[in-house]
CSV table of C-alpha atoms in Angstrom, one decimal:
chain,number,residue,atom,x,y,z
A,1257,UNK,CA,-103.0,61.6,87.2
A,1258,UNK,CA,-101.2,61.2,90.5
A,1259,UNK,CA,-98.3,59.6,88.6
A,1260,UNK,CA,-98.0,62.5,86.4
A,1261,UNK,CA,-98.3,65.0,89.2
A,1262,UNK,CA,-95.4,63.3,91.0
A,1263,UNK,CA,-93.1,63.1,87.7
A,1264,UNK,CA,-93.9,67.0,87.3
A,1265,UNK,CA,-92.8,67.6,90.6
A,1266,UNK,CA,-89.6,65.7,90.6
A,1267,UNK,CA,-89.0,67.5,87.2
A,1268,UNK,CA,-89.7,71.0,88.5
A,1269,UNK,CA,-87.2,70.1,91.6
A,1270,UNK,CA,-84.5,68.7,89.4
A,1271,UNK,CA,-84.6,72.0,87.4
A,1272,UNK,CA,-84.5,74.1,90.4
A,1273,UNK,CA,-81.6,72.2,91.7
A,1274,UNK,CA,-79.6,72.6,88.3
A,1275,UNK,CA,-80.3,76.4,88.3
A,1276,UNK,CA,-79.0,76.6,91.9
A,1277,UNK,CA,-76.1,74.6,91.1
A,1278,UNK,CA,-75.3,76.7,88.0
A,1279,UNK,CA,-75.8,79.9,90.2
A,1280,UNK,CA,-73.2,79.1,92.7
A,1281,UNK,CA,-70.9,77.9,90.1
A,1282,UNK,CA,-71.0,81.3,88.5
A,1283,UNK,CA,-70.6,83.0,92.3
A,1284,UNK,CA,-67.6,80.7,92.9
A,1285,UNK,CA,-66.1,81.8,89.6
A,1286,UNK,CA,-66.5,85.4,90.2
A,1287,UNK,CA,-65.1,84.9,94.1
A,1288,UNK,CA,-62.1,83.1,92.7
A,1289,UNK,CA,-61.2,85.8,90.5
A,1290,UNK,CA,-61.9,88.5,92.7
A,1291,UNK,CA,-59.6,87.0,95.5
A,1292,UNK,CA,-56.9,87.1,92.7
A,1293,UNK,CA,-57.4,90.8,92.0
A,1294,UNK,CA,-58.2,91.7,95.7
A,1295,UNK,CA,-54.5,92.4,96.2
A,1296,UNK,CA,-54.2,95.2,93.7
A,1297,UNK,CA,-54.3,99.0,94.6
A,1298,UNK,CA,-57.5,100.8,94.3
A,1299,UNK,CA,-56.3,103.0,91.4
A,1300,UNK,CA,-55.0,99.8,89.4
A,1301,UNK,CA,-58.4,98.1,90.1
A,1302,UNK,CA,-60.2,101.0,88.7
A,1303,UNK,CA,-57.9,100.9,85.7
A,1304,UNK,CA,-58.5,97.3,85.1
A,1305,UNK,CA,-62.5,98.0,85.4
A,1306,UNK,CA,-62.4,100.7,82.7
A,1307,UNK,CA,-60.4,98.6,80.4
A,1308,UNK,CA,-62.6,95.5,81.1
A,1309,UNK,CA,-65.8,97.6,80.6
A,1310,UNK,CA,-64.5,99.0,77.0
A,1311,UNK,CA,-63.5,95.3,76.1
A,1312,UNK,CA,-66.9,94.4,77.0
A,1313,UNK,CA,-68.6,96.7,74.6
A,1314,UNK,CA,-66.4,95.9,71.7
A,1315,UNK,CA,-66.2,92.3,72.3
A,1316,UNK,CA,-68.1,89.8,70.1
A,1317,UNK,CA,-71.2,87.8,71.7
A,1318,UNK,CA,-69.1,84.7,72.0
A,1319,UNK,CA,-66.8,86.5,74.2
A,1320,UNK,CA,-69.2,88.6,76.3
A,1321,UNK,CA,-70.1,85.9,78.8
A,1322,UNK,CA,-66.6,85.4,80.0
A,1323,UNK,CA,-65.9,89.3,80.0
A,1324,UNK,CA,-69.3,89.7,82.0
A,1325,UNK,CA,-68.0,87.5,84.9
A,1326,UNK,CA,-64.5,89.1,84.6
A,1327,UNK,CA,-66.3,92.6,85.2
A,1328,UNK,CA,-68.4,91.3,87.8
A,1329,UNK,CA,-65.4,89.8,89.8
A,1330,UNK,CA,-63.4,93.0,89.2
A,1331,UNK,CA,-66.3,95.0,90.9
A,1332,UNK,CA,-66.4,92.4,93.9
A,1333,UNK,CA,-62.5,93.0,94.0
A,1334,UNK,CA,-63.1,96.7,94.3
A,1335,UNK,CA,-65.6,96.0,97.1
A,1336,UNK,CA,-63.3,94.2,99.1
A,1337,UNK,CA,-60.4,96.4,98.7
A,1338,UNK,CA,-62.4,99.2,100.0
A,1339,UNK,CA,-63.7,97.3,103.0
A,1340,UNK,CA,-60.2,96.4,103.9
A,1341,UNK,CA,-59.1,100.1,103.5
A,1342,UNK,CA,-62.1,101.2,105.7
A,1343,UNK,CA,-61.2,98.6,108.1
A,1344,UNK,CA,-57.5,99.8,108.4
A,1345,UNK,CA,-58.7,103.3,108.6
A,1346,UNK,CA,-61.1,102.7,111.6
A,1347,UNK,CA,-58.3,100.6,113.4
A,1348,UNK,CA,-55.9,103.3,113.3
A,1349,UNK,CA,-56.2,106.1,115.7
A,1350,UNK,CA,-56.5,109.6,114.6
A,1351,UNK,CA,-53.3,110.7,116.5
A,1352,UNK,CA,-50.8,108.7,118.5
A,1353,UNK,CA,-52.0,108.1,121.9
A,1354,UNK,CA,-49.5,107.7,124.4
A,1355,UNK,CA,-49.9,104.9,127.0
A,1356,UNK,CA,-50.4,105.8,130.5
A,1357,UNK,CA,-49.6,103.2,133.0
A,1358,UNK,CA,-51.6,103.5,136.2
A,1359,UNK,CA,-50.1,102.4,139.3
A,1360,UNK,CA,-52.1,101.2,142.4
A,1361,UNK,CA,-50.6,102.5,145.7
A,1362,UNK,CA,-50.4,100.1,148.4
A,1363,UNK,CA,-52.9,100.8,151.1
């Protein structure tokens, strides 16, 4: 009984590890594709997302997996573009601010 419990434990650990590797591989594929598309403009990425979703609806079942990865990557790229755009807006001042130098007078 102890040996079977040990074997079951090892099998479940191995299954969990394989599932973790599979998830990481999927996420790495999504990130790789998203980084390629993150240089696009927001309008272009929106067009590509709608095109990918239309293709996903019309695609046969054997192509759906890769199109789902592509669609997920495009959404991730859109998030990257929006974050970058927000960061650039936060860095820029609302109006040009003149630089004023304050001089210390000698006492």
